[in-house]
Structure formats: C-alpha cells, structure tokens
Short mmCIF file of C-alpha atoms in Angstrom, two decimals:
data_model
loop_
_atom_site.label_atom_id
_atom_site.label_comp_id
_atom_site.label_asym_id
_atom_site.label_seq_id
_atom_site.Cartn_x
_atom_site.Cartn_y
_atom_site.Cartn_z
CA UNK A 1 68.22 19.60 -15.25
CA UNK A 2 67.95 18.54 -18.86
CA UNK A 3 69.35 21.15 -21.21
CA UNK A 4 67.99 19.81 -24.49
CA UNK A 5 64.59 20.89 -25.67
CA UNK A 6 62.27 19.19 -26.07
CA UNK A 7 62.83 16.62 -23.34
CA UNK A 8 61.81 13.20 -24.66
CA UNK A 9 60.95 10.39 -22.25
CA UNK A 10 60.29 6.80 -23.35
CA UNK A 11 58.08 4.77 -21.06
CA UNK A 12 55.87 1.69 -20.92
CA UNK A 13 53.73 2.90 -18.01
CA UNK A 14 49.94 2.76 -18.05
CA UNK A 15 48.10 6.00 -18.80
CA UNK A 16 49.21 9.02 -16.82
CA UNK A 17 47.53 12.39 -17.29
CA UNK A 18 50.71 14.41 -17.72
CA UNK A 19 51.06 18.03 -18.82
CA UNK A 20 52.97 17.18 -21.99
CA UNK A 21 52.55 16.05 -25.55
CA UNK A 22 52.42 12.29 -26.01
CA UNK A 23 53.31 10.02 -28.89
CA UNK A 24 51.68 6.67 -28.21
CA UNK A 25 53.33 3.95 -30.31
CA UNK A 26 51.13 0.87 -30.46
CA UNK A 27 51.60 -2.57 -31.94
CA UNK A 28 49.14 -5.34 -32.71
CA UNK A 29 48.69 -7.03 -29.32
CA UNK A 30 49.13 -10.48 -30.79
CA UNK A 31 52.57 -9.51 -32.12
CA UNK A 32 53.46 -7.36 -29.11
CA UNK A 33 52.81 -10.19 -26.65
CA UNK A 34 54.88 -12.65 -28.69
CA UNK A 35 57.75 -10.17 -28.93
CA UNK A 36 57.55 -9.50 -25.18
CA UNK A 37 57.58 -13.24 -24.49
CA UNK A 38 60.80 -13.68 -26.48
CA UNK A 39 62.36 -10.67 -24.75
CA UNK A 40 61.62 -12.29 -21.37
CA UNK A 41 63.14 -15.56 -22.61
CA UNK A 42 66.23 -13.67 -23.81
CA UNK A 43 66.52 -11.93 -20.42
CA UNK A 44 66.32 -15.31 -18.67
CA UNK A 45 63.07 -14.52 -16.88
CA UNK A 46 61.19 -17.22 -18.78
CA UNK A 47 62.45 -20.66 -19.76
CA UNK A 48 63.01 -21.17 -23.50
CA UNK A 49 60.82 -24.28 -23.07
CA UNK A 50 57.84 -22.24 -21.81
CA UNK A 51 54.71 -21.98 -23.90
CA UNK A 52 54.22 -18.59 -25.54
CA UNK A 53 50.47 -19.28 -25.62
CA UNK A 54 50.29 -19.22 -21.82
CA UNK A 55 52.05 -15.83 -21.82
CA UNK A 56 49.13 -14.23 -23.72
CA UNK A 57 46.82 -14.93 -20.80
CA UNK A 58 49.00 -13.90 -17.85
CA UNK A 59 47.25 -11.40 -15.61
CA UNK A 60 50.35 -10.45 -13.62
CA UNK A 61 52.36 -9.21 -16.59
CA UNK A 62 54.31 -5.96 -16.22
CA UNK A 63 53.08 -3.27 -16.38
CA UNK A 64 49.65 -4.74 -17.19
CA UNK A 65 48.06 -6.90 -19.90
CA UNK A 66 48.26 -5.37 -23.39
CA UNK A 67 44.54 -4.73 -23.73
CA UNK A 68 44.38 -2.99 -20.33
CA UNK A 69 47.30 -0.73 -21.31
CA UNK A 70 45.72 0.14 -24.65
CA UNK A 71 42.26 0.81 -23.19
CA UNK A 72 43.76 3.02 -20.49
CA UNK A 73 45.75 5.15 -22.93
CA UNK A 74 43.04 5.39 -25.59
CA UNK A 75 40.40 6.33 -23.02
CA UNK A 76 42.74 8.80 -21.34
CA UNK A 77 43.91 10.45 -24.56
CA UNK A 78 40.31 10.74 -25.79
CA UNK A 79 39.81 13.38 -23.07
CA UNK A 80 42.75 15.46 -24.41
CA UNK A 81 42.74 17.89 -27.30
CA UNK A 82 44.05 16.21 -30.47
CA UNK A 83 47.03 18.56 -30.75
CA UNK A 84 48.47 17.11 -27.52
CA UNK A 85 48.88 13.54 -28.73
CA UNK A 86 49.70 11.38 -31.71
CA UNK A 87 48.96 7.66 -31.99
CA UNK A 88 51.22 5.72 -34.35
CA UNK A 89 50.87 2.06 -35.20
CA UNK A 90 54.19 0.22 -35.24
CA UNK A 91 53.25 -1.58 -38.44
CA UNK A 92 52.61 1.76 -40.20
CA UNK A 93 55.93 3.12 -38.95
CA UNK A 94 57.73 0.09 -40.37
CA UNK A 95 55.96 0.48 -43.75
CA UNK A 96 56.70 4.18 -44.15
CA UNK A 97 59.32 5.26 -41.62
CA UNK A 98 60.29 8.56 -43.28
CA UNK A 99 56.71 9.78 -43.40
CA UNK A 100 56.19 9.03 -39.70
CA UNK A 101 59.56 10.41 -38.60
CA UNK A 102 58.81 13.71 -40.34
CA UNK A 103 55.37 13.80 -38.70
CA UNK A 104 56.84 13.10 -35.25
CA UNK A 105 59.55 15.73 -35.69
CA UNK A 106 56.97 18.31 -36.72
CA UNK A 107 54.70 17.30 -33.80
CA UNK A 108 57.45 17.83 -31.22
CA UNK A 109 58.98 20.84 -32.93
CA UNK A 110 62.33 19.45 -34.07
CA UNK A 111 63.52 20.60 -37.49
CA UNK A 112 64.83 17.69 -39.55
CA UNK A 113 66.18 17.21 -43.03
CA UNK A 114 65.61 14.43 -45.50
CA UNK A 115 69.25 13.43 -44.92
CA UNK A 116 68.87 13.21 -41.11
CA UNK A 117 65.68 11.16 -41.44
CA UNK A 118 67.33 8.76 -43.88
CA UNK A 119 70.33 8.40 -41.54
CA UNK A 120 68.03 7.61 -38.61
CA UNK A 121 66.28 4.98 -40.72
CA UNK A 122 69.60 3.40 -41.78
CA UNK A 123 70.89 3.30 -38.20
CA UNK A 124 67.71 1.59 -37.02
CA UNK A 125 67.15 -1.07 -39.67
CA UNK A 126 66.10 -4.41 -38.22
CA UNK A 127 69.14 -6.21 -39.61
CA UNK A 128 71.49 -3.74 -37.91
CA UNK A 129 69.56 -3.85 -34.64
CA UNK A 130 69.43 -7.67 -34.66
CA UNK A 131 73.22 -7.73 -34.91
CA UNK A 132 73.49 -5.35 -31.95
CA UNK A 133 70.87 -7.26 -29.91
CA UNK A 134 72.56 -10.58 -30.65
CA UNK A 135 75.36 -9.55 -28.28
CA UNK A 136 75.31 -9.10 -24.53
CA UNK A 137 76.58 -5.99 -22.74
CA UNK A 138 80.19 -7.28 -23.00
CA UNK A 139 79.95 -7.92 -26.74
CA UNK A 140 79.62 -11.71 -26.44
CA UNK A 141 77.19 -13.53 -28.71
CA UNK A 142 73.89 -14.39 -27.02
CA UNK A 143 72.96 -18.02 -27.40
CA UNK A 144 69.28 -18.31 -26.58
CA UNK A 145 68.00 -20.90 -29.02
CA UNK A 146 65.04 -19.95 -31.17
CA UNK A 147 65.09 -16.20 -30.60
CA UNK A 148 66.27 -15.48 -34.11
CA UNK A 149 63.38 -17.31 -35.74
CA UNK A 150 60.69 -15.28 -37.47
CA UNK A 151 57.80 -16.75 -35.48
CA UNK A 152 54.51 -14.93 -35.98
CA UNK A 153 51.45 -14.88 -33.77
CA UNK A 154 49.60 -16.84 -36.46
CA UNK A 155 52.04 -19.69 -35.77
CA UNK A 156 51.27 -19.57 -32.05
CA UNK A 157 47.62 -18.60 -31.59
CA UNK A 158 45.55 -21.22 -33.33
CA UNK A 159 41.74 -21.53 -33.35
CA UNK A 160 40.69 -21.84 -29.69
CA UNK A 161 43.62 -19.82 -28.31
CA UNK A 162 43.09 -17.06 -30.88
CA UNK A 163 39.39 -16.89 -30.05
CA UNK A 164 40.25 -16.74 -26.34
CA UNK A 165 42.80 -13.93 -26.83
CA UNK A 166 40.52 -11.94 -29.12
CA UNK A 167 37.73 -12.28 -26.55
CA UNK A 168 40.11 -10.56 -24.11
CA UNK A 169 41.73 -7.99 -26.38
CA UNK A 170 39.53 -7.87 -29.49
CA UNK A 171 37.82 -4.59 -28.60
CA UNK A 172 41.18 -2.81 -28.32
CA UNK A 173 42.54 -4.48 -31.47
CA UNK A 174 39.50 -3.17 -33.35
CA UNK A 175 39.80 0.33 -31.79
CA UNK A 176 43.28 0.53 -33.31
CA UNK A 177 42.14 -0.77 -36.70
CA UNK A 178 43.65 -4.24 -36.45
CA UNK A 179 41.60 -7.01 -38.06
CA UNK A 180 40.36 -9.84 -35.90
CA UNK A 181 39.70 -13.36 -37.07
CA UNK A 182 37.09 -14.41 -34.53
CA UNK A 183 35.23 -11.15 -33.79
CA UNK A 184 33.11 -9.57 -36.53
#
C-alpha cells in the first residue's frame, strides 16, 4: 500500500468517473498531436520519414484521438462539483509555472515553499529535460534525426489540412479557449 499522502497517479486514459480529485492537464491538440508524433518516431514506432500530417487523422491512435479524449473528460468533469477537479492548460503552466504549481499544491493539500517551487521549476526546465531525453536508458545519445528541431503545428498543418483538423477537433479547441483559424 502506498504510504505517502496524497497518492498521485499520472495517466493518459480516457475519462473515468473515479472517487478522487483530478487535475486535467491539457495542451492545444495541434501541438499535442505533433509532439506525440515525434515521441512515436523517437520510440521507433513510426518511421522518421512518415508524414506528421497523416498522424493528425489517425482513428486508431492510443488511447483515442485528442478531441475524443478532451470531449470525454470535459463532459465527465462537468458533472462533478468544481472543488473535485482543476483544468490547467499546458501553455499557461509554461508561461507561469510558479503560479500553477502553488495552485496545484493547494488543491491537493501539499504545503510548499517558494524555494521548493523554484527548485521544481529549475529541475524541470526544457533545456535540462531535453538533455535527459536525448539519451537512451543506458546513457547513450539518441540519434533520431529531426527530433531536436522546433517544428510547430503551423509548419505542418497548412490550409486544407488545418481546416480538416479543425473540423474534427475545433469544438474542443474552442471549449478550452484555443483560437482556431478556420472556425469562427
């Protein structure tokens, strides 16, 4: 049995009506899908030559397409009392990490100090994490070409493909406050 309180579980599963508090961390689906594509390339499950555009439209993606996951959680959490859940946008967390870490700590009942929050932020800076992720489990340098590039969804989803993706996921993007280019 776990001895630390509270018990914190990280998961990517679709909505589950569990008797616990939930922090739902979301990311713009256009960025999330591109990031997931590159993770699958890094893991060797997708060829580095594959088209990231095709990945946006896969129906058999684990655990489910982004917009289905988001709709499930938002609809499910809407039936809960607001003190049982917190929704945090990844982009907001990146912009003001200390503010969100304090809010999360308060939400789950963990006392934190300014010093401990700053240490957590330092230990999780992107530059530090990229160095860690650039190595495999034996410490060897990973050599998947192109994974270190700062490719953005705007570089991948152009005109017709963007309209097609926003037709699929635009409602959920808007529910989370993300702007869309093709849906008013």
